Coordinates of C-alpha atoms and ligand atoms in Angstrom, one line a residue:
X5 CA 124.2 117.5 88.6
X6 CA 122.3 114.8 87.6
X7 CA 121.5 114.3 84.1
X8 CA 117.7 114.6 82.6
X9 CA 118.2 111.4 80.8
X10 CA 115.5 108.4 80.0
X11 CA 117.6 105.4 81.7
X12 CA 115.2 103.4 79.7
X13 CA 116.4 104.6 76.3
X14 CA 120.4 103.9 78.1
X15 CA 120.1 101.3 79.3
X16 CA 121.1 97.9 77.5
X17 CA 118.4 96.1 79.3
X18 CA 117.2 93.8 76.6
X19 CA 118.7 91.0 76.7
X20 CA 117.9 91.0 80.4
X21 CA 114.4 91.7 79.9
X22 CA 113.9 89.2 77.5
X23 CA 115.4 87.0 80.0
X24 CA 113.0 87.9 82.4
X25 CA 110.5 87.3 80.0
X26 CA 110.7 83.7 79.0
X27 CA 111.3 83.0 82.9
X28 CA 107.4 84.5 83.4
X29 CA 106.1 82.8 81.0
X30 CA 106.6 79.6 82.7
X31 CA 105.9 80.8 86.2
X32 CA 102.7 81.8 86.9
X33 CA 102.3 85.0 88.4
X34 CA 100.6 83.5 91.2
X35 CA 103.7 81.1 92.0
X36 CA 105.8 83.9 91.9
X37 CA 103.6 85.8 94.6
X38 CA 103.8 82.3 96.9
X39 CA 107.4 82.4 96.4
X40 CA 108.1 86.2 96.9
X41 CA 105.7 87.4 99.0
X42 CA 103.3 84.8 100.8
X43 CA 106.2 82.5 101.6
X44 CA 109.4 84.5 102.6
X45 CA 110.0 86.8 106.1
X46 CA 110.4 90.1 105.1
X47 CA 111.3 93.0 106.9
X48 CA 107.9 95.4 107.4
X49 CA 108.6 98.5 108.8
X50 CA 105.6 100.3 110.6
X51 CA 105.7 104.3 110.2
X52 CA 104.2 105.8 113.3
X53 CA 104.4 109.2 114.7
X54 CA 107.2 109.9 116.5
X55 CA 107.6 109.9 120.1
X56 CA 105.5 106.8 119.7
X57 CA 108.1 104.7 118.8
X58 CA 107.8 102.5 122.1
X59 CA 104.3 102.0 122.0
X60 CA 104.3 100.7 118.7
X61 CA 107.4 97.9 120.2
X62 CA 104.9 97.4 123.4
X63 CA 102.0 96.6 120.7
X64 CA 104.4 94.3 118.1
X65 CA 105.7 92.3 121.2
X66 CA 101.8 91.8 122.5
X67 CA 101.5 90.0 119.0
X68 CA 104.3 88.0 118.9
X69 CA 105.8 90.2 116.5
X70 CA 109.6 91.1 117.5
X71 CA 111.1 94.5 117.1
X72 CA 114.3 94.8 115.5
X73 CA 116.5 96.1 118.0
X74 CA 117.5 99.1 116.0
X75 CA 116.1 102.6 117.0
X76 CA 114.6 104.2 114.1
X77 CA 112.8 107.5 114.3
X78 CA 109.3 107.8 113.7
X79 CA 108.6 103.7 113.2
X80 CA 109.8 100.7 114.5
X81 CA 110.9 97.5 112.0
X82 CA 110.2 93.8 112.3
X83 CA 110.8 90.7 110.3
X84 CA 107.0 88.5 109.5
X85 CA 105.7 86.6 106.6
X86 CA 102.3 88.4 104.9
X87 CA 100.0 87.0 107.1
X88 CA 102.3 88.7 110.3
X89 CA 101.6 92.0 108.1
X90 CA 98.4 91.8 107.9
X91 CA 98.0 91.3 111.4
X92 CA 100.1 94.2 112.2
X93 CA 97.1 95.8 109.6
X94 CA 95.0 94.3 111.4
X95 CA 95.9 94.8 115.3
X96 CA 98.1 97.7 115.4
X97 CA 96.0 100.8 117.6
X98 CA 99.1 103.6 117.4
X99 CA 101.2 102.7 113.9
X100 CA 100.0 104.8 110.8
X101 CA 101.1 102.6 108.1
X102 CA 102.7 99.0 107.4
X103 CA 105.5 99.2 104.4
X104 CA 107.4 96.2 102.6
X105 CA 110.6 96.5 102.6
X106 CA 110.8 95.1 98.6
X107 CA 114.4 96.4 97.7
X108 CA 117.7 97.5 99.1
X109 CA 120.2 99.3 96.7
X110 CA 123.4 101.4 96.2
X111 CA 121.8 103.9 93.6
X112 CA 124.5 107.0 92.7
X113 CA 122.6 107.5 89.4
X114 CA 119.2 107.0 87.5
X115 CA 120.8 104.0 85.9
X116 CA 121.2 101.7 89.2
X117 CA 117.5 102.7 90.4
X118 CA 116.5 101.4 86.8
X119 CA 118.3 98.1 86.9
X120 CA 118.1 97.2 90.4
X121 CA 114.0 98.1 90.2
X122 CA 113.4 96.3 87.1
X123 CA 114.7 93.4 88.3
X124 CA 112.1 92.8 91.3
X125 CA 109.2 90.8 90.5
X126 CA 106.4 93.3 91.0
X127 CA 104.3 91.7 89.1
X128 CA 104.3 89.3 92.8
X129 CA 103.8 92.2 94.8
X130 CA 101.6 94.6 92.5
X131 CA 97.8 93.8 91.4
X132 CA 97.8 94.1 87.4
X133 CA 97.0 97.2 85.8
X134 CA 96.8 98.8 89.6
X135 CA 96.9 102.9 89.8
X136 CA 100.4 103.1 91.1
X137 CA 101.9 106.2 93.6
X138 CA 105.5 106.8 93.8
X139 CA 106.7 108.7 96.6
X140 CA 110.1 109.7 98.0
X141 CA 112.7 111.2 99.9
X142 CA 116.3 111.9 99.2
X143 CA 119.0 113.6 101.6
X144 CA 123.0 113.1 101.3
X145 CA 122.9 111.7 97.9
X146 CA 124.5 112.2 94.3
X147 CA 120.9 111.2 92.5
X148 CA 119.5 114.8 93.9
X149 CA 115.6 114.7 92.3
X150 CA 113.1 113.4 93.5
X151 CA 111.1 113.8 90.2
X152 CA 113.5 112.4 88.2
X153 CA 113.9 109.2 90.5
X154 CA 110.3 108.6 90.8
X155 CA 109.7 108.5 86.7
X156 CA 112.6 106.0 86.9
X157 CA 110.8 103.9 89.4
X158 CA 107.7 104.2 87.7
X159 CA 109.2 103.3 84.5
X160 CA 111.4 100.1 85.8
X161 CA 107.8 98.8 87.5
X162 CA 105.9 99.5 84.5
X163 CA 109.2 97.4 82.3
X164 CA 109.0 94.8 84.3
X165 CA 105.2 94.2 84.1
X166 CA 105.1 95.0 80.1
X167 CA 107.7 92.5 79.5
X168 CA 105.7 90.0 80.5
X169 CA 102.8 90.7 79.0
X170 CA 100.9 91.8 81.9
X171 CA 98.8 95.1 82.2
X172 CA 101.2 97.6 83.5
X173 CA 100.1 100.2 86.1
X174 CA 98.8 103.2 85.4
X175 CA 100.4 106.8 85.1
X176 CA 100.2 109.0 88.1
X177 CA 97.4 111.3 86.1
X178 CA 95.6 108.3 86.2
X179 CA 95.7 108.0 90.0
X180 CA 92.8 110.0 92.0
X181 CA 94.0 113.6 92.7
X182 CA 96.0 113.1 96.0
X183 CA 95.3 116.1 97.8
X184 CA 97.4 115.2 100.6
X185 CA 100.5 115.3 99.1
X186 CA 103.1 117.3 100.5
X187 CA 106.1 118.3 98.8
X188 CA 108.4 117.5 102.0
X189 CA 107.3 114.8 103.5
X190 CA 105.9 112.8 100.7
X191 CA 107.2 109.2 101.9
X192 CA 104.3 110.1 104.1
X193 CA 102.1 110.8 102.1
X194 CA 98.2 109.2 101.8
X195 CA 97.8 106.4 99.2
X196 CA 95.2 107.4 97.1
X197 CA 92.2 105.0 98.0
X198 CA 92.0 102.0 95.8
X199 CA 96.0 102.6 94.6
X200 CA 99.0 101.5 95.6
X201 CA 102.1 103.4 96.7
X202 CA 105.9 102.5 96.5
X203 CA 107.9 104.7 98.9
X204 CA 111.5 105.3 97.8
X205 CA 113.8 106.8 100.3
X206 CA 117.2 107.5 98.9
X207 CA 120.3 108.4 101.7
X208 CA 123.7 109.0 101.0
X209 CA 123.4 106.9 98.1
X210 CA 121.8 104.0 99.2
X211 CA 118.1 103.3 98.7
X212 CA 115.2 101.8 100.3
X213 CA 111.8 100.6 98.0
X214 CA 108.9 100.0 100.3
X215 CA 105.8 98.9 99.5
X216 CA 102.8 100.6 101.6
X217 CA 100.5 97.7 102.3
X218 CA 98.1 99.8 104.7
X219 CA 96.6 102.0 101.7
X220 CA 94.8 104.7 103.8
X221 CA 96.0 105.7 106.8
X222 CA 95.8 103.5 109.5
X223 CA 94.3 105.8 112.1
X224 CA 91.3 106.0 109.5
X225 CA 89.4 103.0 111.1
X226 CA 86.2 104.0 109.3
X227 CA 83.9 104.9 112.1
X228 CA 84.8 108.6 112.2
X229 CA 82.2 109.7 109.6
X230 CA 81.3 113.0 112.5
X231 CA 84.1 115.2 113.1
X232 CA 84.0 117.7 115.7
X233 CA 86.7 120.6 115.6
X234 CA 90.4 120.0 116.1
X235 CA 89.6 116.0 117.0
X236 CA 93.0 113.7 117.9
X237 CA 93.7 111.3 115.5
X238 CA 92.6 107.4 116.4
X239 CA 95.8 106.1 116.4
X240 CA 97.5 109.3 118.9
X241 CA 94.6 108.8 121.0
X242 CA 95.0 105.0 121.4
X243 CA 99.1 105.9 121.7
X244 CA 97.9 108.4 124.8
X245 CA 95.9 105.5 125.9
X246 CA 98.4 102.8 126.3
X247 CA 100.7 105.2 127.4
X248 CA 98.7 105.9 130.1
X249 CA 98.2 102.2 131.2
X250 CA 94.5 101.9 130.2
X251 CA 93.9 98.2 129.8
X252 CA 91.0 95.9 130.3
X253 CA 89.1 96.1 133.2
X254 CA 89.4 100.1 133.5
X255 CA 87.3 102.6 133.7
X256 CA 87.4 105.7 131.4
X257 CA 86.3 109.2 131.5
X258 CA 86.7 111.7 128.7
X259 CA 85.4 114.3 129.6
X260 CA 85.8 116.4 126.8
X261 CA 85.0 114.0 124.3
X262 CA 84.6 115.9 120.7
X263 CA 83.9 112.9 117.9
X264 CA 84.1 110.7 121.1
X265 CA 87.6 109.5 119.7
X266 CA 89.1 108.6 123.3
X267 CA 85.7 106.7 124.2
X268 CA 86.1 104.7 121.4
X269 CA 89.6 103.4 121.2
X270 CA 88.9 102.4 125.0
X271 CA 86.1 100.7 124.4
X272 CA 88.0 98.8 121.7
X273 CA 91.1 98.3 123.4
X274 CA 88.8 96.9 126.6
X275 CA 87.3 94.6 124.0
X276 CA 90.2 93.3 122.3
X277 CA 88.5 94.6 118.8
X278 CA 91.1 94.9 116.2
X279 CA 91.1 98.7 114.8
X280 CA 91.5 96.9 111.2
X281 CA 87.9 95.7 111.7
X282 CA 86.6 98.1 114.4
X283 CA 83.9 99.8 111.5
X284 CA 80.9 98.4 110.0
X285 CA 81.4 98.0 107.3
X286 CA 85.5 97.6 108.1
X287 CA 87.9 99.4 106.1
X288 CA 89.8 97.9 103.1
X289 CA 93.7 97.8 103.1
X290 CA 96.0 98.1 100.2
X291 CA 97.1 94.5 100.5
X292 CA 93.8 93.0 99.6
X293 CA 94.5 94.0 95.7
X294 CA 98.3 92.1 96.0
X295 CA 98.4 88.8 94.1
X296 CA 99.5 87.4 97.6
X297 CA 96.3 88.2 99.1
X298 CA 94.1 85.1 100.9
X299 CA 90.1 86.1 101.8
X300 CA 90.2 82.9 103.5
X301 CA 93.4 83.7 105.0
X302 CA 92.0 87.0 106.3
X303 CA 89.3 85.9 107.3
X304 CA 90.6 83.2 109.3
X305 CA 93.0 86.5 111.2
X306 CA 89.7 88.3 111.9
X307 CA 87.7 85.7 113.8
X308 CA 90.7 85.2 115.9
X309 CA 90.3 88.2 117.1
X310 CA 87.0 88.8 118.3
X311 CA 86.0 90.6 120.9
X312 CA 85.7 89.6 124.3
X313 CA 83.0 91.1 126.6
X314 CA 84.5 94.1 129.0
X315 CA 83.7 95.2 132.8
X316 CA 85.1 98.7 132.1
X317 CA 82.9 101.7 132.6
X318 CA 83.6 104.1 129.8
X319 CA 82.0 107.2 129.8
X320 CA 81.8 110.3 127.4
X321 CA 81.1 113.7 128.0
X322 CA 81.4 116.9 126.8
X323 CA 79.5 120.1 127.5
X324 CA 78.0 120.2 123.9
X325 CA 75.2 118.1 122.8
X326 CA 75.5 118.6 119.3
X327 CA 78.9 117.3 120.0
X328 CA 77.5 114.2 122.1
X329 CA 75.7 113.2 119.2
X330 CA 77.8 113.0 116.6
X331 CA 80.5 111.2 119.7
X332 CA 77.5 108.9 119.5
X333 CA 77.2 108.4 116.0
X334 CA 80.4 107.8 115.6
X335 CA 80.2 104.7 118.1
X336 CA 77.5 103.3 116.7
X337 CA 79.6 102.8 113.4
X338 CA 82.3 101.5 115.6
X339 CA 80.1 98.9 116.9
X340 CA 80.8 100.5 120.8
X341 CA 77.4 102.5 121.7
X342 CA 76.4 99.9 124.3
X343 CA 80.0 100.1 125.5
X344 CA 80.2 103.7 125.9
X345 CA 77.9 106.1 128.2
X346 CA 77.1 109.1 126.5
X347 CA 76.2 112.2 129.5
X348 CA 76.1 116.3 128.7
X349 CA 78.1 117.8 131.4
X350 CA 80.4 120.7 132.0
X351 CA 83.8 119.8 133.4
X352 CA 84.6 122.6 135.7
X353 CA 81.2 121.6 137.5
X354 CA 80.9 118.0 137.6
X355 CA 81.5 114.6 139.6
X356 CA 83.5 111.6 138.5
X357 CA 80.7 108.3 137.8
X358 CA 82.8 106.1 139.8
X359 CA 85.2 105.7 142.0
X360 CA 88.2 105.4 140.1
X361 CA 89.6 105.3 136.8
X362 CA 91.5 107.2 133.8
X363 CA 90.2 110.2 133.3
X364 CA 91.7 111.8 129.7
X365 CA 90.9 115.2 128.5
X366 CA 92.0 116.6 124.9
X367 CA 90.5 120.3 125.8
X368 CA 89.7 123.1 123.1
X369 CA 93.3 124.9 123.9
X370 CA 93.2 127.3 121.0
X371 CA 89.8 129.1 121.6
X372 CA 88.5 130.5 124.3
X373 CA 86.4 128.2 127.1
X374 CA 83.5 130.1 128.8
X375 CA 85.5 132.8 130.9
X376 CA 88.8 131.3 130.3
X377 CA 91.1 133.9 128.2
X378 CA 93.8 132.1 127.9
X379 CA 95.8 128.4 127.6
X380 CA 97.6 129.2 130.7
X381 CA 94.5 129.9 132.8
X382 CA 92.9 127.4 131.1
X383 CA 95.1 124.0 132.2
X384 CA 95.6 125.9 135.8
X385 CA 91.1 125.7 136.5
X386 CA 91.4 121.8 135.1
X387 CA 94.3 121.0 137.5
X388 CA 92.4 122.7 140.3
X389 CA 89.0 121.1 139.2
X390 CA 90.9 117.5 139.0
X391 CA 92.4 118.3 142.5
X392 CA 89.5 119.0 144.2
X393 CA 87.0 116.3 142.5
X394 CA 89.0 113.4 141.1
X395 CA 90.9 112.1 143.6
X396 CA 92.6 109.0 143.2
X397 CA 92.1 109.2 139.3
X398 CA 94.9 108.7 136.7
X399 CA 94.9 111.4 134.3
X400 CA 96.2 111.9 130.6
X401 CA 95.8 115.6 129.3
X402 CA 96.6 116.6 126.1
X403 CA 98.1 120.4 125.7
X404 CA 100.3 122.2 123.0
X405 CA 103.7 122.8 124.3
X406 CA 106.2 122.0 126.9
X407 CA 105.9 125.7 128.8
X408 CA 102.2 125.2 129.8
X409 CA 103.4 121.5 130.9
X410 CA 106.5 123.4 132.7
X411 CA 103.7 125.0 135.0
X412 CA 101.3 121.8 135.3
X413 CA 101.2 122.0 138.7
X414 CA 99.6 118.3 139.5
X415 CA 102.0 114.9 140.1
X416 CA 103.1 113.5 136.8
X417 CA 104.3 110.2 136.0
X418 CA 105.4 110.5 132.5
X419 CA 104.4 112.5 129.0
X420 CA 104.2 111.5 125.7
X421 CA 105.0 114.0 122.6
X422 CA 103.5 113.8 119.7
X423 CA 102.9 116.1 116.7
X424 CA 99.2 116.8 116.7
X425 CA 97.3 118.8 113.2
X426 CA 101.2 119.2 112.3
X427 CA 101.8 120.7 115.5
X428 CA 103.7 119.8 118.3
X429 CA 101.5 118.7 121.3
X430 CA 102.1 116.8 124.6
X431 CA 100.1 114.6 127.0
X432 CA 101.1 114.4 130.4
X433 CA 100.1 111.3 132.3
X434 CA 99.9 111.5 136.1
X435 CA 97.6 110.7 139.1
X436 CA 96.0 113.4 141.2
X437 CA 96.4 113.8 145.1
X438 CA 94.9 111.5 146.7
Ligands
LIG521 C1 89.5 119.6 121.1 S1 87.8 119.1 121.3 C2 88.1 117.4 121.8 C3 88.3 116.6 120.6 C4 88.2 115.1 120.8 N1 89.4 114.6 121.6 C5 88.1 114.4 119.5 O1 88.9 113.5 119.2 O2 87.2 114.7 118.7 C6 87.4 119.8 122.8 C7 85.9 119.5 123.3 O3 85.8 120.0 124.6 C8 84.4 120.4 124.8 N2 84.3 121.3 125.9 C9 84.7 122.6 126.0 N3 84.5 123.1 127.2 C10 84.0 122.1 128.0 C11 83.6 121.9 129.3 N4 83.7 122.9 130.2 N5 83.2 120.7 129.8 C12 83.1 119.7 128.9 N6 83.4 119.8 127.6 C13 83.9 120.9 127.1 C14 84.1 121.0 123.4 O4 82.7 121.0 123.2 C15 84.8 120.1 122.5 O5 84.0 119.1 121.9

């Protein structure tokens, strides 16, 4: 059992601190954020949901960002400096986050997390005075709560920033109720807007600290201010995408299109718009508070990346107009309305607008569809419709388990799982007859 002990009132960390002290007093805390953050490669690690692990490698590589080799469930690691993670920020369509590796430590007891934490210059990495999250996850390992190793962080980071005179972050009360957190996954959980979050994830007695420099999720683009029931989130949607070879120069039908989620993410991938600046006004990330942080720098990322003008023919439907609207609200924040045609129409009972194309559909499997009774019946009238009226399209459907794909009865090429609302959900990617 782990003891309920202050390491702070333990620990003989004075003479240390003081150390510490006298060495920030001559180093501004600027220079220490050239030196420890702007300058050095570090190892980011981008969390995305899993079964989307190659995707995310496929989109790194694109950038000139290389994978480490190592297969990691549910995120893929690379080395960069800050500017190569903020353009992961910026660029990346499927990853939901972009963490810092800051620290890695053998930690068998409250006392190691406390030394080997206080001794990272935070005060680099951290904004003054921020509102700070700690989160964590522990399996395998002597130190067995999580409570008791997050105060420990917390109290290390604070240390280290009240030694040197600087305004230390603020207590967790002070941090806007998180309603997101979840008591078992909480490495993944939300960072409060505006705060910053240090992920701690302790196994078999070694730990990680990870700094989340994404802040809100990044499938949150900005745009989606019109939600339509059960819509996919941006990033799974672009991950479906790319898995189904959509690139520039394609054309796109969703013909189910809800919040017009789909629509958009092709319109933006055909465009080359980042997803990081894809809303008007565009999200902020957590990195913009670090002491690291360039505008100019930023800036200078973003007008690389402008958009390009696109051929593709994207088209939404769905056979709900409210539903349209909103689809088309939503683009209009994303800066895609001209991109994107907007048409009411009923799937079971319609044409494709062009010849050819990828035709996605993300349909409403847990109610009931006009005469439709059941999931079953349900993907068996879309396989006949794309059978008999989209010849020669690609397809990407989205459905919620492995037995309804078991009876798809149409060509597939490949699938890609995903969990989906906490659920776990497939779409299978194929090409109908000819
Ligand atoms: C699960 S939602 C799609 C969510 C969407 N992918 C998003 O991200 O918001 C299913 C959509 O299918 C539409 N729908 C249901 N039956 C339809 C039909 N027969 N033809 C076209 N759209 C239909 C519904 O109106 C609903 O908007």
């Amino acid at each position: 059992m782990q003891a309920m002990r202050s390491p702070a009132d333990t620990m003989p960390i004075m003479p240390y601190t003081r150390a510490m002290n006298d060495a920030a007093s001559q180093v501004s805390v600027e220079r220490r954020a050239k030196k420890h953050v702007k300058a050095p490669v570090h190892r980011w690690f981008a969390v995305c949901s899993p079964g989307t692990e190659a995707i995310v490698r496929a989109e790194l590589a694109t950038l000139g960002l290389e994978p480490a080799a190592v297969d990691i469930h549910g995120g893929v690691e690379f080395p960069g400096r800050l500017d190569d993670g903020m353009r992961a920020n910026l660029h990346l369509r499927t990853a939901a986050r972009i963490l810092l590796r800051v620290a890695s430590f053998r930690a068998r007891a409250v006392e190691d997390v406390f030394r080997e934490t206080v001794a990272q210059p935070w005060e680099a990495f951290l904004p003054q005075g921020c509102r700070l999250q700690i989160a964590s996850t522990i399996h395998g390992s002597r130190l067995n709560s999580r409570s008791l190793l997050e105060s420990t962080i917390r109290e290390a980071v604070c240390r280290r920033f009240a030694d040197q005179g600087l305004a230390v972050p603020l207590p967790e009360s002070a941090v806007a109720a998180d309603t997101t957190r979840n008591t078992k996954t909480d490495a993944a959980a939300l960072t409060a807007a505006g705060a910053q979050a240090i992920q701690a994830r302790l196994d078999s007695d070694h730990i990680e600290l990870s700094l989340d420099s994404s802040g809100e999720l990044l499938h949150r683009r900005g745009w989606r201010r019109e939600a339509v029931a059960a819509p996919i989130r941006e990033n799974l949607a672009a991950a479906i995408l790319l898995a189904a070879g959509f690139a520039p120069g394609m054309n796109l039908v969703d013909a189910m299109c809800g919040s017009g989620t789909f629509a958009i993410e092709a319109a933006h991938i055909a465009t080359g718009t980042p997803p990081g600046i894809s809303a008007t006004p565009p999200r902020t990330f957590a990195f913009m508070e670090w002491p690291a942080f360039s505008r100019p720098a930023w800036d200078h990322l973003c007008k690389l990346a402008g958009p390009v003008p696109t051929d593709s023919e994207i088209v939404a439907r769905d056979i709900d107009p409210a539903v349209l609207q909103a689809a088309s609200t939503n683009a209009d924040l994303a800066g895609a309305t001209t991109l994107i045609i907007f048409e009411p129409a009923d799937f079971f009972d319609s044409a494709p607008p062009c010849p050819s194309g990828l035709l996605v559909l993300n349909p409403p499997y847990g109610l009931r569809l006009d005469a439709t009774r059941d999931a079953a019946a349900l993907y068996r009238r879309i396989a006949t419709t794309i059978s008999s009226r989209w010849a020669g399209w690609r397809y990407a459907v989205v459905m919620p388990d492995q037995s309804l794909a078991r009876t798809w009865p149409l060509q597939t090429d490949s699938s890609l799982r995903f969990l989906h609302g906490g659920l776990k959900a497939l779409a299978l990617i194929g090409k109908g007859p000819a």
